Coordinates of C-alpha atoms in Angstrom, one line a residue:
M178 CA -14.7 3.7 -37.2
T179 CA -16.4 6.8 -35.9
K180 CA -17.7 5.4 -32.6
L181 CA -16.0 3.4 -30.0
R182 CA -17.1 2.0 -26.6
I183 CA -14.2 1.2 -24.3
A184 CA -14.6 -1.0 -21.2
S185 CA -12.1 -0.1 -18.5
A186 CA -11.5 -3.2 -16.3
Q187 CA -10.2 -1.8 -13.0
L188 CA -9.6 -5.2 -11.4
N189 CA -7.7 -6.7 -8.6
P190 CA -5.3 -9.5 -9.8
I191 CA -3.3 -11.8 -7.5
V192 CA 0.4 -11.9 -8.2
G193 CA 1.3 -15.3 -9.5
D194 CA -2.3 -16.5 -9.9
I195 CA -2.0 -16.8 -13.7
A196 CA -5.0 -19.1 -14.1
G197 CA -7.1 -17.1 -11.8
N198 CA -6.2 -13.8 -13.5
L199 CA -7.0 -15.4 -16.8
D200 CA -10.4 -16.3 -15.6
R201 CA -11.0 -12.8 -14.2
A202 CA -10.2 -11.5 -17.7
R203 CA -12.5 -13.9 -19.3
Q204 CA -15.4 -13.0 -17.1
A205 CA -14.9 -9.3 -17.6
R206 CA -14.7 -9.8 -21.3
I207 CA -18.0 -11.6 -21.3
E208 CA -19.7 -8.8 -19.2
A209 CA -18.2 -6.1 -21.4
K210 CA -19.4 -7.7 -24.6
A211 CA -22.9 -8.0 -23.1
N212 CA -22.8 -4.2 -22.4
G213 CA -21.9 -3.4 -26.0
A214 CA -18.1 -2.7 -25.6
D215 CA -15.9 -2.7 -28.7
L216 CA -12.7 -3.0 -26.6
I217 CA -11.9 -4.0 -23.1
V218 CA -8.7 -2.8 -21.4
F219 CA -6.9 -4.4 -18.4
P220 CA -4.2 -3.0 -16.2
E221 CA -0.4 -3.4 -16.5
L222 CA 1.0 -7.0 -16.2
F223 CA -2.6 -8.1 -15.3
I224 CA -2.1 -11.7 -16.3
L225 CA 0.8 -12.1 -13.8
G226 CA -0.1 -9.3 -11.3
Y227 CA 1.9 -6.3 -10.4
P228 CA 4.5 -5.9 -9.1
P229 CA 5.8 -9.4 -9.8
E230 CA 9.4 -8.5 -8.6
D231 CA 11.8 -11.4 -9.3
L232 CA 9.0 -13.7 -10.3
V233 CA 9.7 -12.3 -13.7
L234 CA 13.1 -13.8 -13.6
K235 CA 11.6 -17.3 -13.5
P236 CA 11.3 -18.5 -17.1
A237 CA 8.4 -20.9 -16.2
A238 CA 6.3 -17.9 -14.9
V239 CA 6.9 -15.9 -18.1
T240 CA 6.1 -18.9 -20.3
A241 CA 2.9 -19.6 -18.4
C242 CA 1.8 -15.9 -18.9
M243 CA 2.5 -16.1 -22.6
E244 CA 0.6 -19.3 -22.9
A245 CA -2.3 -17.8 -21.0
I246 CA -2.4 -14.8 -23.5
E247 CA -2.3 -17.2 -26.4
T248 CA -5.2 -19.1 -24.9
L249 CA -7.1 -15.9 -24.5
A250 CA -6.3 -14.9 -28.0
G251 CA -7.8 -18.1 -29.3
E252 CA -11.2 -17.6 -27.6
D253 CA -14.2 -15.8 -29.0
G254 CA -15.0 -12.4 -27.6
I255 CA -14.4 -8.7 -28.1
P256 CA -11.0 -7.2 -28.6
I257 CA -8.7 -6.9 -25.6
L258 CA -5.7 -4.8 -24.4
I259 CA -4.0 -6.6 -21.6
G260 CA -0.7 -6.4 -19.8
T261 CA 1.7 -9.3 -19.5
P262 CA 5.4 -10.1 -19.4
W263 CA 6.6 -11.2 -22.8
R264 CA 9.9 -12.8 -23.9
E265 CA 11.5 -12.3 -27.2
E266 CA 14.9 -14.0 -27.8
S267 CA 16.9 -13.5 -24.6
C268 CA 15.0 -10.4 -23.3
T269 CA 11.9 -10.2 -21.1
Y270 CA 9.7 -7.1 -21.6
N271 CA 6.8 -5.5 -19.8
G272 CA 4.2 -5.7 -22.6
V273 CA 0.7 -4.8 -23.7
V274 CA -1.0 -7.2 -26.1
L275 CA -3.8 -6.3 -28.4
I276 CA -6.0 -9.3 -29.1
D277 CA -8.5 -9.3 -32.0
D278 CA -9.0 -12.6 -33.7
G279 CA -5.6 -13.7 -32.4
I280 CA -2.7 -11.6 -31.3
E281 CA -2.9 -8.4 -33.3
A282 CA 0.0 -6.5 -31.9
I283 CA 2.4 -6.2 -29.0
R284 CA 4.1 -3.1 -27.6
F285 CA 6.7 -2.9 -24.9
K286 CA 7.3 -0.5 -22.0
H287 CA 10.0 2.0 -22.9
D288 CA 10.6 4.0 -19.7
L289 CA 11.3 1.5 -16.9
P290 CA 11.0 3.2 -13.4
N291 CA 13.9 2.5 -11.2
Y292 CA 13.3 4.7 -8.1
A293 CA 11.4 4.7 -4.8
V294 CA 9.4 1.4 -4.8
F295 CA 10.2 0.6 -8.4
D296 CA 13.1 -1.5 -9.7
E297 CA 11.9 -2.6 -13.1
K298 CA 15.3 -2.3 -14.7
R299 CA 16.3 -5.2 -12.5
V300 CA 13.8 -7.6 -14.2
F301 CA 12.8 -6.1 -17.6
A302 CA 14.5 -5.0 -20.7
A303 CA 13.4 -1.6 -22.0
G304 CA 11.4 -1.6 -25.2
P305 CA 11.9 0.9 -28.1
V306 CA 10.1 4.2 -28.1
P307 CA 6.6 2.9 -28.9
Q308 CA 4.9 3.4 -32.2
P309 CA 1.1 3.4 -32.7
V310 CA -0.8 0.3 -33.4
D311 CA -3.1 0.3 -36.5
W312 CA -6.4 -1.2 -35.5
R313 CA -9.7 -0.9 -37.4
G314 CA -8.8 2.3 -39.0
L315 CA -7.5 3.9 -35.7
K316 CA -3.9 4.5 -34.6
L317 CA -3.7 3.5 -31.0
G318 CA -0.9 4.8 -28.8
L319 CA -0.3 2.2 -26.0
P320 CA 2.0 3.8 -23.5
I321 CA 2.5 1.6 -20.4
C322 CA 2.4 3.4 -17.0
E323 CA 5.8 5.2 -16.7
D324 CA 5.7 5.9 -20.4
I325 CA 3.0 8.6 -19.8
W326 CA 4.8 10.0 -16.8
L327 CA 7.6 11.2 -19.1
E328 CA 7.3 13.1 -22.4
A329 CA 9.3 10.9 -24.8
A330 CA 6.7 8.2 -25.5
P331 CA 3.6 10.5 -25.7
R332 CA 5.3 12.9 -28.0
A333 CA 6.7 10.2 -30.2
L334 CA 3.2 8.5 -30.5
A335 CA 1.6 11.8 -31.3
A336 CA 4.2 12.6 -33.9
A337 CA 3.5 9.2 -35.5
G338 CA -0.2 10.1 -35.8
A339 CA -1.8 8.4 -32.8
D340 CA -5.5 9.1 -32.5
F341 CA -5.9 7.8 -29.0
F342 CA -3.8 7.0 -26.0
I343 CA -4.9 4.0 -24.0
S344 CA -2.5 3.5 -21.1
I345 CA -2.5 0.4 -18.9
N346 CA -1.1 1.1 -15.4
G347 CA 0.1 -0.4 -12.1
S348 CA 0.4 2.9 -10.4
P349 CA 0.5 2.5 -6.6
W350 CA -1.2 4.9 -4.3
R351 CA 0.3 7.4 -1.9
R352 CA -1.1 10.6 -0.4
S353 CA 0.4 12.7 -3.2
I354 CA -0.6 10.5 -6.1
E355 CA -3.3 12.7 -7.7
A356 CA -1.0 15.8 -7.7
E357 CA 1.9 13.7 -9.1
R358 CA -0.2 12.2 -11.9
T359 CA -1.7 15.6 -12.9
G360 CA 1.7 17.3 -12.8
A361 CA 3.4 14.6 -14.8
F362 CA 0.8 14.3 -17.5
A363 CA 0.5 18.1 -17.9
K364 CA 4.0 18.1 -19.4
W365 CA 2.6 16.6 -22.7
R366 CA -1.1 17.6 -22.6
D367 CA -0.5 20.2 -25.3
I368 CA -0.5 17.5 -27.9
N369 CA -4.3 17.2 -27.6
V370 CA -4.8 13.4 -27.8
P371 CA -7.6 11.7 -25.7
L372 CA -6.4 9.4 -22.9
V373 CA -8.0 6.4 -21.4
F374 CA -6.0 5.5 -18.2
V375 CA -6.7 2.1 -16.7
N376 CA -5.1 1.4 -13.3
Q377 CA -4.9 -1.7 -11.1
V378 CA -6.7 -1.8 -7.8
G379 CA -5.9 -3.8 -4.7
G380 CA -3.2 -4.5 -2.1
Q381 CA 0.1 -6.3 -2.9
D382 CA 2.4 -6.7 0.1
E383 CA 3.7 -3.2 0.9
L384 CA 1.8 -1.4 -1.9
V385 CA -1.8 -0.6 -2.5
F386 CA -3.3 0.4 -5.8
D387 CA -6.2 2.8 -5.8
G388 CA -7.6 2.2 -9.3
A389 CA -9.2 5.7 -9.8
S390 CA -9.0 5.0 -13.6
F391 CA -10.1 7.9 -15.7
A392 CA -10.5 9.3 -19.3
W393 CA -9.7 12.7 -20.7
N394 CA -10.9 14.4 -23.8
P395 CA -8.2 15.9 -26.1
D396 CA -8.6 19.3 -24.3
G397 CA -7.8 17.6 -21.0
L398 CA -11.4 17.7 -19.7
E399 CA -12.0 14.6 -17.5
V400 CA -15.0 12.7 -18.8
Q401 CA -14.7 9.5 -16.7
R402 CA -13.6 8.6 -13.2
L403 CA -13.8 5.2 -11.7
P404 CA -14.1 4.7 -7.9
G405 CA -11.0 4.6 -5.7
F406 CA -10.0 1.5 -3.8
E407 CA -12.6 -0.9 -5.3
E408 CA -13.0 -3.0 -8.4
A409 CA -15.1 -1.5 -11.3
L410 CA -15.9 -2.3 -14.9
A411 CA -17.0 1.0 -16.5
Y412 CA -17.6 2.3 -20.0
S413 CA -16.6 5.4 -22.0
D414 CA -18.3 6.2 -25.3
W415 CA -16.2 8.0 -27.9
E416 CA -17.3 9.6 -31.1
K417 CA -15.2 11.1 -33.9
T418 CA -16.2 14.6 -34.9
A419 CA -14.6 17.3 -36.9
A420 CA -12.8 18.4 -33.8
G421 CA -11.5 14.9 -33.1
W422 CA -12.5 12.2 -30.7
T423 CA -14.6 13.2 -27.7
G424 CA -15.9 11.0 -25.0
T425 CA -18.7 10.6 -22.4
S426 CA -19.2 8.3 -19.5
E427 CA -21.6 7.7 -16.6
A428 CA -18.7 6.8 -14.3
K429 CA -18.1 10.0 -12.3
A430 CA -16.7 8.8 -9.0
P431 CA -15.4 11.2 -6.4
I432 CA -11.7 11.3 -5.6
F433 CA -10.7 10.2 -2.1
T434 CA -8.4 12.6 -0.2
G435 CA -7.0 13.1 3.2
L436 CA -7.8 10.8 6.1
E437 CA -10.5 9.1 4.1
A438 CA -8.0 8.1 1.5
D439 CA -5.6 6.9 4.1
W440 CA -8.2 4.7 5.8
N441 CA -9.4 3.2 2.6
A442 CA -5.8 2.4 1.5
M443 CA -5.0 0.7 4.8
C444 CA -8.2 -1.3 4.8
L445 CA -7.8 -2.5 1.3
A446 CA -4.1 -3.3 1.8
L447 CA -4.7 -5.3 5.0
G448 CA -7.8 -7.0 3.6
D449 CA -6.0 -8.2 0.5
Y450 CA -2.9 -9.3 2.4
V451 CA -5.1 -11.5 4.7
N452 CA -7.4 -12.8 2.0
K453 CA -4.9 -13.4 -0.8
N454 CA -2.6 -15.3 1.6
G455 CA -5.5 -17.4 2.9
F456 CA -5.7 -16.4 6.5
P457 CA -9.1 -16.9 8.2
G458 CA -8.7 -13.6 10.0
V459 CA -6.4 -11.7 12.4
V460 CA -5.5 -11.8 16.1
L461 CA -4.0 -8.8 17.8
G462 CA -3.0 -7.6 21.3
M463 CA -5.7 -5.1 22.6
S464 CA -3.9 -2.9 25.1
G465 CA -6.4 -0.1 25.6
G466 CA -4.1 2.2 23.7
I467 CA -4.5 4.2 20.5
D468 CA -2.5 2.0 18.2
S469 CA -4.2 -1.3 19.0
A470 CA -7.6 0.4 18.9
I471 CA -7.0 1.8 15.4
S472 CA -5.5 -1.4 14.2
A473 CA -8.5 -3.3 15.4
A474 CA -10.8 -0.8 13.7
I475 CA -9.0 -1.1 10.4
A476 CA -9.1 -4.9 10.6
A477 CA -12.8 -4.9 11.4
D478 CA -13.6 -2.5 8.6
A479 CA -11.4 -4.6 6.2
L480 CA -12.4 -8.1 7.1
G481 CA -15.6 -7.8 9.2
P482 CA -15.8 -8.0 13.0
D483 CA -16.3 -11.7 12.9
R484 CA -12.7 -12.2 11.6
V485 CA -11.0 -10.1 14.2
W486 CA -9.9 -11.5 17.6
A487 CA -8.7 -8.9 20.2
V488 CA -6.7 -10.2 23.2
M489 CA -6.0 -8.2 26.3
M490 CA -2.9 -9.6 28.0
P491 CA -2.6 -7.8 31.3
S492 CA 0.3 -7.7 33.7
K493 CA 0.6 -6.2 37.2
Y494 CA 1.2 -2.8 35.6
T495 CA -2.0 -2.8 33.5
S496 CA -4.3 0.0 34.6
D497 CA -8.0 -0.3 35.3
H498 CA -8.7 2.2 32.5
S499 CA -6.8 0.0 30.0
F500 CA -9.0 -2.9 30.9
E501 CA -12.1 -0.8 30.5
D502 CA -11.0 0.9 27.3
A503 CA -9.9 -2.2 25.6
K504 CA -13.2 -4.0 26.3
A505 CA -15.2 -0.9 25.3
C506 CA -13.4 -0.6 22.0
A507 CA -13.8 -4.3 21.2
E508 CA -17.5 -4.2 22.0
A509 CA -18.0 -1.1 19.9
L510 CA -16.4 -2.8 16.9
G511 CA -18.2 -6.1 17.6
V512 CA -15.0 -8.2 17.5
R513 CA -14.2 -11.2 19.7
Y514 CA -12.5 -10.1 22.9
D515 CA -10.6 -12.3 25.4
I516 CA -8.3 -11.8 28.4
I517 CA -5.2 -13.9 28.9
D518 CA -3.2 -13.0 31.9
V519 CA 0.6 -13.0 31.1
E520 CA 1.8 -12.2 34.6
P521 CA 2.4 -15.9 35.4
A522 CA 4.6 -16.2 32.3
I523 CA 6.5 -13.0 33.2
A524 CA 7.0 -14.2 36.8
A525 CA 8.3 -17.6 35.5
M526 CA 10.8 -15.9 33.3
G527 CA 11.9 -13.9 36.3
D528 CA 12.5 -17.1 38.2
I529 CA 14.3 -18.7 35.3
L530 CA 16.7 -15.7 34.9
A531 CA 17.1 -14.9 38.6
D532 CA 20.5 -16.5 39.0
A533 CA 21.8 -15.1 35.7
F534 CA 20.6 -11.6 36.6
K535 CA 21.8 -11.7 40.2
G536 CA 23.3 -8.4 41.3
R537 CA 21.8 -6.5 38.4
D538 CA 19.1 -3.8 38.7
A539 CA 15.9 -4.1 36.8
D540 CA 15.9 -2.1 33.5
T541 CA 14.5 -2.3 30.0
T542 CA 15.3 -6.0 29.9
E543 CA 12.4 -6.8 32.3
E544 CA 10.2 -4.5 30.3
N545 CA 11.1 -6.3 27.1
I546 CA 10.3 -9.7 28.7
Q547 CA 6.8 -8.5 29.3
S548 CA 6.4 -7.6 25.7
R549 CA 7.9 -10.9 24.5
M550 CA 5.6 -12.9 26.7
R551 CA 2.7 -11.2 25.0
G552 CA 4.3 -12.0 21.6
V553 CA 4.5 -15.6 22.6
V554 CA 0.9 -15.7 23.5
L555 CA -0.2 -14.2 20.2
M556 CA 2.0 -16.4 18.1
A557 CA 0.7 -19.5 20.0
L558 CA -2.9 -18.5 19.2
S559 CA -2.0 -17.9 15.6
N560 CA -0.3 -21.3 15.4
K561 CA -3.2 -23.1 17.0
F562 CA -6.1 -21.4 15.3
G563 CA -4.6 -20.0 12.0
Q564 CA -5.3 -16.3 12.4
M565 CA -2.5 -14.0 11.3
V566 CA -1.0 -11.9 14.1
L567 CA -1.6 -8.2 13.3
S568 CA 1.3 -6.0 14.5
T569 CA 0.2 -2.6 15.8
G570 CA 3.3 -0.3 16.0
N571 CA 3.2 3.1 14.4
K572 CA 5.9 4.7 12.2
S573 CA 7.1 7.0 15.0
E574 CA 7.9 4.0 17.2
M575 CA 9.4 2.0 14.3
A576 CA 11.6 5.0 13.4
V577 CA 13.3 5.3 16.8
G578 CA 13.2 1.7 17.9
Y579 CA 10.6 2.2 20.6
A580 CA 9.4 -1.4 20.1
T581 CA 10.5 -4.9 21.1
L582 CA 11.8 -7.4 18.7
Y583 CA 10.0 -10.7 19.1
G584 CA 7.5 -8.9 21.3
D585 CA 5.1 -6.2 20.1
M586 CA 6.9 -6.3 16.7
N587 CA 5.6 -9.9 16.1
G588 CA 3.2 -10.2 13.3
G589 CA 2.5 -11.0 9.7
Y590 CA 1.4 -7.5 8.7
N591 CA 1.2 -4.0 10.2
A592 CA -1.5 -1.6 8.9
L593 CA 0.1 1.4 10.8
K594 CA 3.7 0.9 9.7
D595 CA 3.7 4.1 7.6
V596 CA 1.5 6.1 10.0
Y597 CA 3.1 8.6 12.4
K598 CA 1.7 8.7 15.9
T599 CA 0.1 12.2 15.4
D600 CA -1.6 10.9 12.3
A601 CA -2.9 7.9 14.3
Y602 CA -4.8 10.3 16.5
R603 CA -6.2 12.1 13.5
L604 CA -7.4 8.9 12.0
A605 CA -9.1 7.8 15.2
R606 CA -11.0 11.1 15.3
W607 CA -11.9 10.7 11.7
R608 CA -13.2 7.2 12.1
N609 CA -15.3 8.1 15.1
E610 CA -17.0 10.9 13.1
Q611 CA -18.2 8.6 10.3
N612 CA -22.0 8.3 10.5
S613 CA -21.9 6.0 7.5
A614 CA -19.7 2.9 8.0
P615 CA -16.6 3.2 5.8
G616 CA -16.1 -0.6 6.0
L617 CA -17.6 -3.7 7.5
A618 CA -17.6 -2.6 11.1
P619 CA -20.3 -0.4 12.7
A620 CA -20.5 3.3 11.9
G621 CA -19.9 6.0 14.5
A622 CA -17.6 6.2 17.5
V623 CA -15.8 2.8 17.8
I624 CA -12.7 4.1 19.6
P625 CA -13.5 5.3 23.1
E626 CA -12.7 9.0 23.7
R627 CA -10.4 8.2 26.6
I628 CA -8.2 6.1 24.4
I629 CA -7.7 9.2 22.2
T630 CA -7.1 11.7 25.0
K631 CA -5.1 9.8 27.6
T632 CA -1.3 10.0 27.9
P633 CA 0.2 7.1 25.9
S634 CA 2.0 4.5 27.9
A635 CA 3.5 1.0 27.3
E636 CA 2.6 0.1 30.9
L637 CA 5.7 -1.9 31.5
K638 CA 6.6 -0.3 34.8
P639 CA 4.8 1.9 37.3
D640 CA 3.6 5.4 36.2
Q641 CA 5.3 5.0 32.8
T642 CA 4.5 7.2 29.8
D643 CA 6.0 7.3 26.3
Q644 CA 7.5 10.7 27.0
D645 CA 9.8 9.2 29.6
S646 CA 11.8 8.0 26.6
L647 CA 10.7 10.2 23.8
P648 CA 9.8 13.9 23.1
D649 CA 6.2 14.9 22.6
Y650 CA 4.9 13.2 19.5
D651 CA 4.2 16.4 17.6
V652 CA 7.9 17.3 18.0
L653 CA 9.2 13.8 17.3
D654 CA 7.1 13.5 14.2
E655 CA 8.2 16.8 12.7
I656 CA 11.8 15.8 13.2
L657 CA 11.3 12.4 11.7
T658 CA 9.4 13.8 8.7
G659 CA 12.5 15.9 8.1
L660 CA 14.9 13.1 8.5
V661 CA 13.0 10.3 6.8
E662 CA 10.6 11.8 4.2
N663 CA 12.6 14.8 3.2
E664 CA 16.2 13.6 3.9
H665 CA 16.8 17.0 5.6
G666 CA 19.9 17.8 7.5
P667 CA 20.0 19.0 11.1
A668 CA 20.3 22.7 10.2
E669 CA 17.2 22.6 8.0
I670 CA 15.2 20.9 10.8
A671 CA 16.6 23.2 13.5
A672 CA 15.3 26.1 11.3
Q673 CA 11.8 24.9 12.1
G674 CA 12.5 25.6 15.8
H675 CA 13.8 22.3 17.0
D676 CA 16.6 21.7 19.5
P677 CA 19.8 20.7 17.6
K678 CA 20.8 18.3 20.4
L679 CA 17.4 16.6 20.2
I680 CA 17.7 16.3 16.4
A681 CA 21.0 14.6 16.8
R682 CA 19.6 12.2 19.4
I683 CA 16.6 11.3 17.2
E684 CA 18.9 10.8 14.1
N685 CA 21.1 8.4 16.2
M686 CA 18.0 6.5 17.4
L687 CA 16.7 6.3 13.8
Y688 CA 20.0 4.8 12.4
R689 CA 20.5 2.4 15.4
A690 CA 17.0 1.0 14.9
E691 CA 17.6 -0.1 11.3
Y692 CA 18.3 -3.7 12.4
K693 CA 14.9 -3.8 14.1
R694 CA 13.0 -2.5 11.1
R695 CA 14.7 -5.2 8.8
Q696 CA 12.9 -7.8 11.0
A697 CA 9.6 -6.0 11.2
P698 CA 6.5 -7.3 9.4
P699 CA 5.5 -5.6 6.1
G700 CA 3.0 -2.7 6.1
V701 CA 1.3 -0.6 3.5
K702 CA 3.0 2.5 2.0
I703 CA 0.8 5.6 2.3
G704 CA 3.2 8.4 2.6
R705 CA 6.1 9.8 0.7
K706 CA 8.7 7.3 1.9
N707 CA 8.0 4.1 3.8
F708 CA 10.4 1.9 5.7
G709 CA 11.2 -1.0 3.5
R710 CA 10.8 -0.6 -0.3
D711 CA 11.4 3.1 -0.2
R712 CA 14.1 3.7 2.4
R713 CA 17.0 1.2 2.1
Y714 CA 19.6 2.2 4.7
P715 CA 22.5 0.0 5.8
I716 CA 22.2 -1.7 9.2
T717 CA 25.9 -1.2 9.9
N718 CA 26.2 2.5 9.5
K719 CA 28.5 4.9 11.4
F720 CA 27.4 8.1 9.5
R721 CA 25.9 10.8 11.6
S722 CA 25.0 14.3 10.4
V723 CA 26.5 15.8 13.6
K724 CA 29.7 14.4 14.9

């Protein structure tokens, strides 16, 4: 073989939908054959979906995957490389199967990631250091995801004579992903073997996969790049010359970076969460503030305005500008907008609790009741009409507990869960500057300027602002970044110019709010360390950096 056309199937599987994923593979195989491909490559664990978590521990699920692979192997079509769990004797492996007139070969993942959002050692056995697969005169190295992030597998494959690396991946996106991939792969690029990297795309609970599959020539020159955050079936053409295998491709997509990447990630994650779980759309509280405005914009871009229902729920503390801004934002986005007055419910709760609260001054209890009445309204609408409640709290608020359990924390998903407040403002500016629509909602300014510039307030008491309880968000977010993302101690954060007493106060709030975060809805990881899969702190925790 001196020429080879490889189809990279950057597709969006649904975890657990084995029959559906099998059909997706079939359809892509047919299309790739029609376009002259010699081999089609699917992402890691494609037949089950990634990450399957403890679903892999269910024998029936692994058996169903193996049966699906055997079915695929018995059908006519071009050769396939596809990821699946595979059981041998008493061990279950993360495997890649080569199909060519039946099952030609199987290789298992050697380096199982067990850090950050990964815990594959919990559910898989590690395979041996992989050896190349002999196929049609080629020696194919088939490292699976983490195997190419470390040096052992690539160097072993190269030493065994691999002509090609074809790597299937379930590599989740975060802001630093391109730098991480480039830095990791650079450790073994001196071996000069071409690489075809095929990554999953789509949202899966708290993770989002960007796709962005690519191919490199032996010298490391990128010859193919598939688009980020969307499905694609693209082709690379390879020819063996005296200098080795070299490739070309028409797929040369740009790499998303910065706020554009953040927005695409949140839209894809939310859209897939809603669609894969069968919700007709979302309903959210529209307060006239920045967080609900951005959440509505993300939802409208991800799902289409006709599947987003914004509800203003005023109380006696709701300002005129909140009414005006909430309505203006909903109209700019083209989403349904309704007003449901919660003041009667708040007053009724006051009456119900009057005797129990007799002799006590009003405090945050009464503020929380307002939030909880709004939560009741949204959950009632969800129960009656089926839309999922979209929570709208940002990472700054979730970090310090500036949110109400069973109130504004209600919801099935939170697109802003890993977005600090200062980043929320940047995202709003970015979205308003887009003259070409980045999603399904209208282009241009969809978030009124006053929402971005006015002082943030929960409007739960007269003349309230967030800074009655919190430092300025630029200060708060710098401190939180040190405590959460970087695990810095007070001295390191104080060296940036922050007050040690304030640092100690914020750290205490961070730890005390863990019980709230455990009850919060899931949300997509976009930064270095998200609350949930990444950061697993105990709820009962007396440790403080400063005594």
